[in-house]
Coordinates of C-alpha atoms in Angstrom, one line a residue:
M30 CA -21.4 -9.8 -5.3
R31 CA -17.8 -9.1 -6.0
T32 CA -15.9 -7.5 -3.5
L33 CA -11.9 -6.4 -3.5
L34 CA -10.0 -6.5 -0.5
Y35 CA -6.8 -4.3 -0.9
H36 CA -4.7 -1.5 0.6
T37 CA -4.8 2.0 -1.0
L38 CA -1.0 2.3 -1.7
C39 CA -0.8 -1.1 -3.2
P40 CA 0.2 -0.9 -6.6
F41 CA -1.0 -4.3 -7.6
A42 CA -4.6 -4.0 -6.4
R43 CA -4.4 -0.7 -8.6
M44 CA -4.3 -3.0 -11.5
V45 CA -6.6 -5.2 -10.4
R46 CA -9.2 -2.2 -10.1
L47 CA -8.2 -1.0 -13.6
I48 CA -8.7 -4.0 -15.1
L49 CA -12.3 -4.2 -13.2
S50 CA -13.0 -1.0 -14.5
E51 CA -11.8 -1.5 -18.1
K52 CA -14.3 -4.4 -18.0
S53 CA -16.8 -2.4 -16.4
L54 CA -17.8 -5.0 -13.6
E55 CA -19.3 -3.5 -10.5
C56 CA -16.9 -4.0 -7.0
A57 CA -17.3 -3.3 -3.8
I58 CA -14.4 -2.1 -2.3
E59 CA -13.2 -3.0 0.9
S60 CA -9.9 -0.9 2.4
I61 CA -7.6 -3.4 4.6
N62 CA -4.5 -2.4 6.7
Y63 CA -3.0 -5.4 6.3
W64 CA -0.1 -4.7 9.3
E65 CA -3.0 -5.1 11.7
R66 CA -3.4 -8.6 10.2
P67 CA -7.4 -8.3 10.8
L68 CA -9.8 -11.7 11.0
S69 CA -11.4 -10.7 7.6
L70 CA -8.4 -10.8 5.8
V71 CA -6.6 -14.0 7.7
Q72 CA -9.5 -15.9 7.2
Y73 CA -9.2 -15.7 3.4
N74 CA -5.3 -15.5 3.4
P75 CA -3.4 -16.7 6.1
A76 CA -0.2 -15.1 4.5
A77 CA -2.2 -11.7 5.1
T78 CA -1.0 -10.4 1.5
L79 CA -3.5 -8.4 -0.8
P80 CA -5.3 -7.9 -2.8
I81 CA -8.2 -10.5 -2.5
L82 CA -11.1 -11.0 -4.8
K83 CA -13.9 -12.2 -3.5
D84 CA -16.5 -13.5 -6.4
N85 CA -19.5 -15.1 -5.4
E86 CA -18.2 -18.7 -3.8
H87 CA -14.8 -18.1 -5.4
I88 CA -11.9 -16.1 -3.3
I89 CA -8.4 -15.2 -5.5
V90 CA -5.3 -14.1 -3.8
E91 CA -2.6 -12.1 -5.4
S92 CA -3.1 -9.7 -8.5
M93 CA -2.2 -11.8 -11.4
P94 CA -4.1 -14.7 -10.6
I95 CA -7.2 -12.3 -9.9
I96 CA -6.4 -10.6 -13.5
E97 CA -6.4 -14.1 -14.9
Y98 CA -9.5 -14.9 -13.3
I99 CA -11.3 -12.0 -14.8
E100 CA -10.2 -12.4 -18.4
E101 CA -10.9 -16.2 -18.0
V102 CA -14.9 -15.6 -16.5
Y103 CA -15.3 -12.3 -18.2
P104 CA -13.6 -12.4 -21.3
T105 CA -15.6 -10.1 -23.6
L106 CA -17.2 -7.5 -21.3

């Protein structure tokens, strides 16, 4: 199951959500307050930056690598 960790006002996370929507990929959305540095965020990215995509055993950090991953793994959906 895919999960996207993001902050509501982050434009980079919005771009990732748009790509996921265009590809019709189901994704659980988890809103994170990054300034609180919750353990759920820091365990995936010590820099505490968003967005983060968890796709099964893969964890991808930052919007451009996430988009490249989606395009590579799901090219024609």
